Amino acid sequence: MAHASHAAAPADTPVTTRHGVCNLCEAICGLTFQVQGNRIVSVKGNEADPLSRGHICPKAVALKDLHEDPDRLRQPIRRVTVDGETRWEPISWDQAFDLVVDGLARVREAHGSSAVGVYQGNPNVHNWGNITHGHLFLSQLKTRARFSATSADQLPHHVVAHALYGHQLAIPIPDIDHTRFMLILGGNPLASNGSLMTVPDVRARFKALKARGGKLVVVDPRRTETAAIADEHLFIDPGTDAAWLLALIHTLFDEGLAKPGALQPILDQIDAVRAAVEPFSPEAMAAHTGIDAATTRRLARELAHADGGVVYGRMGVSTQPHGVVCQWAIQVLNLLTGNVDRIGGAMLTQPALNLIDLKLMGPGHLGAWRSRVRGAPEFSGELPVSVMAEEMLTPGKGQIRALVTAAGNPVLSTPNGRQLDQALAGLDFMVSIDFYLNETTRHADVILPPTCFVEHDHYDLVFLHLAVRNVSRYSPAIVERGPDTRHDWEIYAELARRYAQRTWALERGRMRERLQGMLVRGIVGRLAPHRLLALGLKRSGSGLTFERLKAHPEGIDLGPLQPSLVNRLQRRKRRIALLPDLIRLELPFLAQAFPSHAAGTAASATQAERPALKLIGRRDVRTNNSWMHNSERLVSGKPRCTLWMHPDDASRRGLTDGQTVAVSSRVGQIAVPLHVTADIRPGVVSLPHGWGHDRPGIALQVAQAHAGASINDLTDDRLTERISANAAFSAVPVSVAAG
Ligand SMILES: Nc1nc2c(c(=O)[nH]1)N[C@H]1C(S)=C(S)[C@@H](COP(=O)(O)OP(=O)(O)OC[C@H]3O[C@@H](n4cnc5c(=O)[nH]c(N)nc54)[C@H](O)[C@@H]3O)O[C@H]1N2
Ligand SMILES: Nc1nc2c(c(=O)[nH]1)N[C@H]1C(S)=C(S)[C@@H](COP(=O)(O)OP(=O)(O)OC[C@H]3O[C@@H](n4cnc5c(=O)[nH]c(N)nc54)[C@H](O)[C@@H]3O)O[C@H]1N2
Ligand code: SF4
Ligand SMILES: [Mo]
């Protein structure tokens, strides 16, 4: 079905140039579009962009494919079942809004507000309208059953930022442009383009690091693209990073290298940390991690002696059983070597619209309540996704019976996706705000499709806080939106208005508060995100106005990162307690999990005839989680959903490169082609996530032809990070046999 919104323009329509950004990943590259009428002619990197400097990856061009994709929904649809067969029927927006509000309100009336769950996926953070207007509707649901992709990703970073620096978003960002020593664990920015470190053009930045005499070290169970260009790569045993990081801290104390410098006056509990890491000597940890003690000690020295050094850890050390301890240890290493709030170390950013300082985002809280079935803690109002399916499948008061999904595909992205698939099929009502009929939204009763990225304007409310350079950038829409379409923010505003009317009688609270709520929703609901941005900038004291931003769509450079953390903490009369209770109470457990005398463990593992393999994830530059596989240019070529395995493990099992293998875990089994390579540690296997488009009932023609299999049919909802219950995707035990 061709669509009028991108139909070829008459030949004499002039081609114009527009500046925008790519919102697909955290690198937020600046783009230059050539547009003829409403058709995108070309997409290129914008050389004038102060952050990305012309860099793009292949996905930027796929924004055009997304815009033109015949499978992209442009009108609401409802699921109807006739004679046991499912059909999707186009409906008007008016009808769709009424159906949704009614479906959700009925469940709430019958079963209470927490019977309506919410799952917000990753693009919510990449699409500012969801941030400015999502809460108008979602907060009204008054549910404790809120989930998001955060707990399949970076939750440990927020827990640690909150515990150490007093705010969930106070995450010091590596000063990659000035550092002289960078140690990366569990991150592969050459493929991912950086995360919790917005760093477009990362390859050039690493090159510059080396050119100024700096050193790059990568710790990863796989020889990644980043490891391949590093000065040093260490293969670590998955899930043991906490032990190794504690050994580095141990070395700092052992060798008199703990010198916090300018931070000393606001640091407490240094001696308590010294005592707590005593059992974790590099010598004792070597058997667990696979990294020898001499190397560990040398790297601790190199970090301590660097003229600006930084440790950075991402996905791989966040989504594992000790993710919070890993992220804590990384901060402690940077703090004890005087590298937090220092040029060449890690610093808090200073974006023009600062959500922390303007108090537009709360500091966060952990464990204010717990999940019904398993007792997993909430963080900042959200429960971990690992418990979402069991909250739907376990009967009783508080069982989730309806769900709102917004910009998420949890069937492919959360652990034990098959179980969630079944749980979604049993819901009383489900609505998805999404422009694809995919593995998750196929379970919805109604799908509300928003406009796609090039059809609306954009300001990066979140990622400018995480960027390696302070910049500011507002991008107007690149093309006109299609007829009778809605932006995400408009969908939220309308749902908020209608839901408030429908559930007025259910609302608790005094009349005055209820009226106030109505008023706020009414006013904000009518203000487009750019009007809120203009107001926010006025309040920010940054001196930057919306008019000036609009005049510079290529972006405004606000300069390199500068130390500000100590001042900002002191203004709030806050010190840094190095050993928060949640870590203090956890470290004895780590001492048990990684005992000093590990010889017995190692021996018994080698004795086992066929030891379980440890499964880890993988990203490659042409993917974007689960949802860009419908672009031919991103899926063409050799299949990329393959299982990587070391030659020793393959020959032990009699397996050969290219054959199909069956991979099994506690929760399921999948079949994938095998790729035998020495670029992975023996005992470890790796699969990418986001594939598995062979489920029936989806409408993604290109993706279906390149289906692959979902790693999350193997990952286990019961394997979670011990403090936050973040999904533990790393080191999942699996077995592999000929398929
Ligand atoms: N091309 C592309 N880019 C993306 C995305 C995408 O899907 N595709 N997704 C975006 C999103 S949502 C995010 S959050 C970021 C993530 O950004 P990154 O964190 O850089 O993501 P990955 O490339 O998955 O890197 C994780 C690394 O951890 C390693 N690893 C796994 N287990 C362990 C372990 O136990 N210890 C150690 N030390 N390492 C381990 C893996 O081998 C892998 O190299 O990427 C973003 N950018
Ligand atoms: N095993 C394993 N699992 C993982 C990971 C891993 O490394 N390994 N990575 C995890 C990480 S880091 C993340 S962030 C999650 C991602 O998990 P999810 O966010 O659940 O999944 P996505 O694949 O990002 O799906 C995004 C959905 O949003 C829709 N969408 C895109 N843009 C918009 C928009 O502007 N508005 C609306 N309304 N919808 C939009 C797309 O059509 C798609 O359906 O996956 C996690 N899952
Ligand atoms: S790295 Fe690629 S996907 Fe990420 S923002 Fe840049 S162009 Fe987009
Ligand atoms: Mo993510």
Short mmCIF file of N, CA and C and ligand atoms in Angstrom, two decimals, residues 119 121-123 127 130 149 152-153 315 407-410 413 433-436 438 450 488 619 625-627 689 711-712 715 729, ligand 2:
data_model
loop_
_atom_site.label_atom_id
_atom_site.label_comp_id
_atom_site.label_asym_id
_atom_site.label_seq_id
_atom_site.Cartn_x
_atom_site.Cartn_y
_atom_site.Cartn_z
N TYR A 119 4.06 -0.93 30.03
CA TYR A 119 5.45 -1.19 29.65
C TYR A 119 5.89 -0.12 28.66
N GLY A 121 8.91 1.09 26.27
CA GLY A 121 10.13 0.61 25.64
C GLY A 121 11.15 1.71 25.44
N ASN A 122 12.26 1.29 24.87
CA ASN A 122 13.43 2.15 24.71
C ASN A 122 13.18 3.46 23.94
N PRO A 123 12.45 3.44 22.80
CA PRO A 123 12.30 4.71 22.07
C PRO A 123 11.56 5.81 22.84
N ASN A 127 12.24 9.83 22.05
CA ASN A 127 11.17 10.62 21.43
C ASN A 127 10.63 11.56 22.49
N ASN A 130 7.07 11.77 24.18
CA ASN A 130 6.69 10.77 25.18
C ASN A 130 7.09 11.22 26.57
N ALA A 149 12.01 -0.65 29.67
CA ALA A 149 13.23 -1.29 29.20
C ALA A 149 14.42 -0.99 30.12
N ALA A 152 15.90 -3.88 31.72
CA ALA A 152 16.55 -4.86 30.85
C ALA A 152 17.85 -4.23 30.37
N ASP A 153 18.32 -3.23 31.09
CA ASP A 153 19.40 -2.42 30.55
C ASP A 153 20.21 -1.76 31.66
N MET A 315 26.38 -2.20 29.19
CA MET A 315 25.46 -3.36 29.18
C MET A 315 26.02 -4.64 29.82
N ALA A 407 5.92 2.08 22.58
CA ALA A 407 7.26 2.05 21.99
C ALA A 407 8.12 0.96 22.62
N GLY A 408 7.57 -0.24 22.67
CA GLY A 408 8.34 -1.34 23.25
C GLY A 408 7.97 -2.65 22.59
N ASN A 409 8.89 -3.59 22.64
CA ASN A 409 8.64 -4.91 22.07
C ASN A 409 9.12 -5.98 23.06
N PRO A 410 8.52 -6.01 24.26
CA PRO A 410 9.05 -6.86 25.33
C PRO A 410 9.04 -8.35 25.01
N SER A 413 12.36 -8.50 23.80
CA SER A 413 13.44 -7.79 24.49
C SER A 413 13.57 -8.12 25.97
N ILE A 433 0.84 1.58 21.77
CA ILE A 433 1.13 2.80 21.02
C ILE A 433 2.40 2.49 20.23
N ASP A 434 2.24 2.21 18.96
CA ASP A 434 3.36 1.71 18.16
C ASP A 434 2.94 1.73 16.70
N PHE A 435 3.91 1.92 15.81
CA PHE A 435 3.54 1.95 14.39
C PHE A 435 3.82 0.63 13.67
N TYR A 436 4.12 -0.43 14.43
CA TYR A 436 4.27 -1.73 13.79
C TYR A 436 3.38 -2.77 14.46
N ASN A 438 3.84 -6.01 15.51
CA ASN A 438 5.01 -6.88 15.70
C ASN A 438 4.74 -7.96 16.75
N PRO A 450 1.67 6.23 16.14
CA PRO A 450 2.09 7.63 16.08
C PRO A 450 2.81 7.92 14.76
N ASP A 488 3.04 11.06 19.07
CA ASP A 488 2.92 10.37 20.36
C ASP A 488 2.33 11.30 21.42
N ARG A 619 25.82 -6.96 19.74
CA ARG A 619 25.17 -5.98 18.86
C ARG A 619 26.01 -5.82 17.62
N ASN A 625 18.14 -2.79 18.35
CA ASN A 625 17.28 -3.65 19.17
C ASN A 625 16.42 -4.50 18.24
N SER A 626 15.09 -4.53 18.44
CA SER A 626 14.29 -5.50 17.68
C SER A 626 13.59 -4.91 16.46
N TRP A 627 13.71 -3.59 16.26
CA TRP A 627 12.64 -3.02 15.42
C TRP A 627 13.06 -2.41 14.09
N HIS A 689 20.54 -9.95 20.12
CA HIS A 689 19.13 -9.92 20.54
C HIS A 689 18.30 -9.16 19.50
N ILE A 711 17.08 -14.53 21.23
CA ILE A 711 17.92 -14.92 22.37
C ILE A 711 17.09 -14.94 23.66
N ASN A 712 16.04 -14.12 23.67
CA ASN A 712 15.25 -14.05 24.90
C ASN A 712 14.24 -15.19 25.02
N THR A 715 16.99 -16.63 27.52
CA THR A 715 17.34 -15.93 28.76
C THR A 715 16.23 -16.17 29.78
N PHE A 729 21.21 -10.83 31.66
CA PHE A 729 21.32 -11.48 30.35
C PHE A 729 22.68 -12.15 30.17
N1 LIG B 2 19.07 -10.65 25.58
C1 LIG B 2 19.09 -9.34 25.48
N2 LIG B 2 17.94 -8.66 25.59
C2 LIG B 2 17.95 -7.32 25.53
C3 LIG B 2 19.15 -6.60 25.32
C4 LIG B 2 20.34 -7.34 25.17
O1 LIG B 2 21.44 -6.77 24.97
N3 LIG B 2 20.28 -8.70 25.25
N4 LIG B 2 19.11 -5.22 25.29
C5 LIG B 2 18.11 -4.60 26.11
C6 LIG B 2 18.07 -3.15 25.91
S1 LIG B 2 19.52 -2.31 26.20
C7 LIG B 2 16.96 -2.49 25.56
S2 LIG B 2 16.97 -0.79 25.57
C8 LIG B 2 15.72 -3.23 25.29
C9 LIG B 2 14.82 -2.61 24.23
O2 LIG B 2 13.58 -3.17 24.43
P1 LIG B 2 12.23 -2.55 23.85
O3 LIG B 2 12.21 -1.11 24.01
O4 LIG B 2 11.13 -3.34 24.45
O5 LIG B 2 12.32 -2.98 22.33
P2 LIG B 2 12.68 -2.24 21.00
O6 LIG B 2 13.20 -3.29 20.11
O7 LIG B 2 13.51 -1.06 21.26
O8 LIG B 2 11.25 -1.86 20.44
C10 LIG B 2 10.85 -0.55 20.25
C11 LIG B 2 9.41 -0.49 19.79
O9 LIG B 2 9.04 0.88 19.69
C12 LIG B 2 8.45 1.17 18.44
N5 LIG B 2 8.79 2.58 18.16
C13 LIG B 2 9.91 3.08 17.61
N6 LIG B 2 9.88 4.43 17.61
C14 LIG B 2 8.71 4.80 18.18
C15 LIG B 2 8.12 6.06 18.48
O10 LIG B 2 8.66 7.12 18.22
N7 LIG B 2 6.91 6.02 19.10
C16 LIG B 2 6.27 4.85 19.42
N8 LIG B 2 5.10 4.91 20.04
N9 LIG B 2 6.82 3.65 19.11
C17 LIG B 2 8.02 3.63 18.53
C18 LIG B 2 8.99 0.13 17.50
O11 LIG B 2 8.10 -0.11 16.45
C19 LIG B 2 9.17 -1.10 18.42
O12 LIG B 2 7.98 -1.83 18.47
O13 LIG B 2 16.03 -4.58 24.93
C20 LIG B 2 16.73 -5.23 25.94
N10 LIG B 2 16.79 -6.63 25.68
#
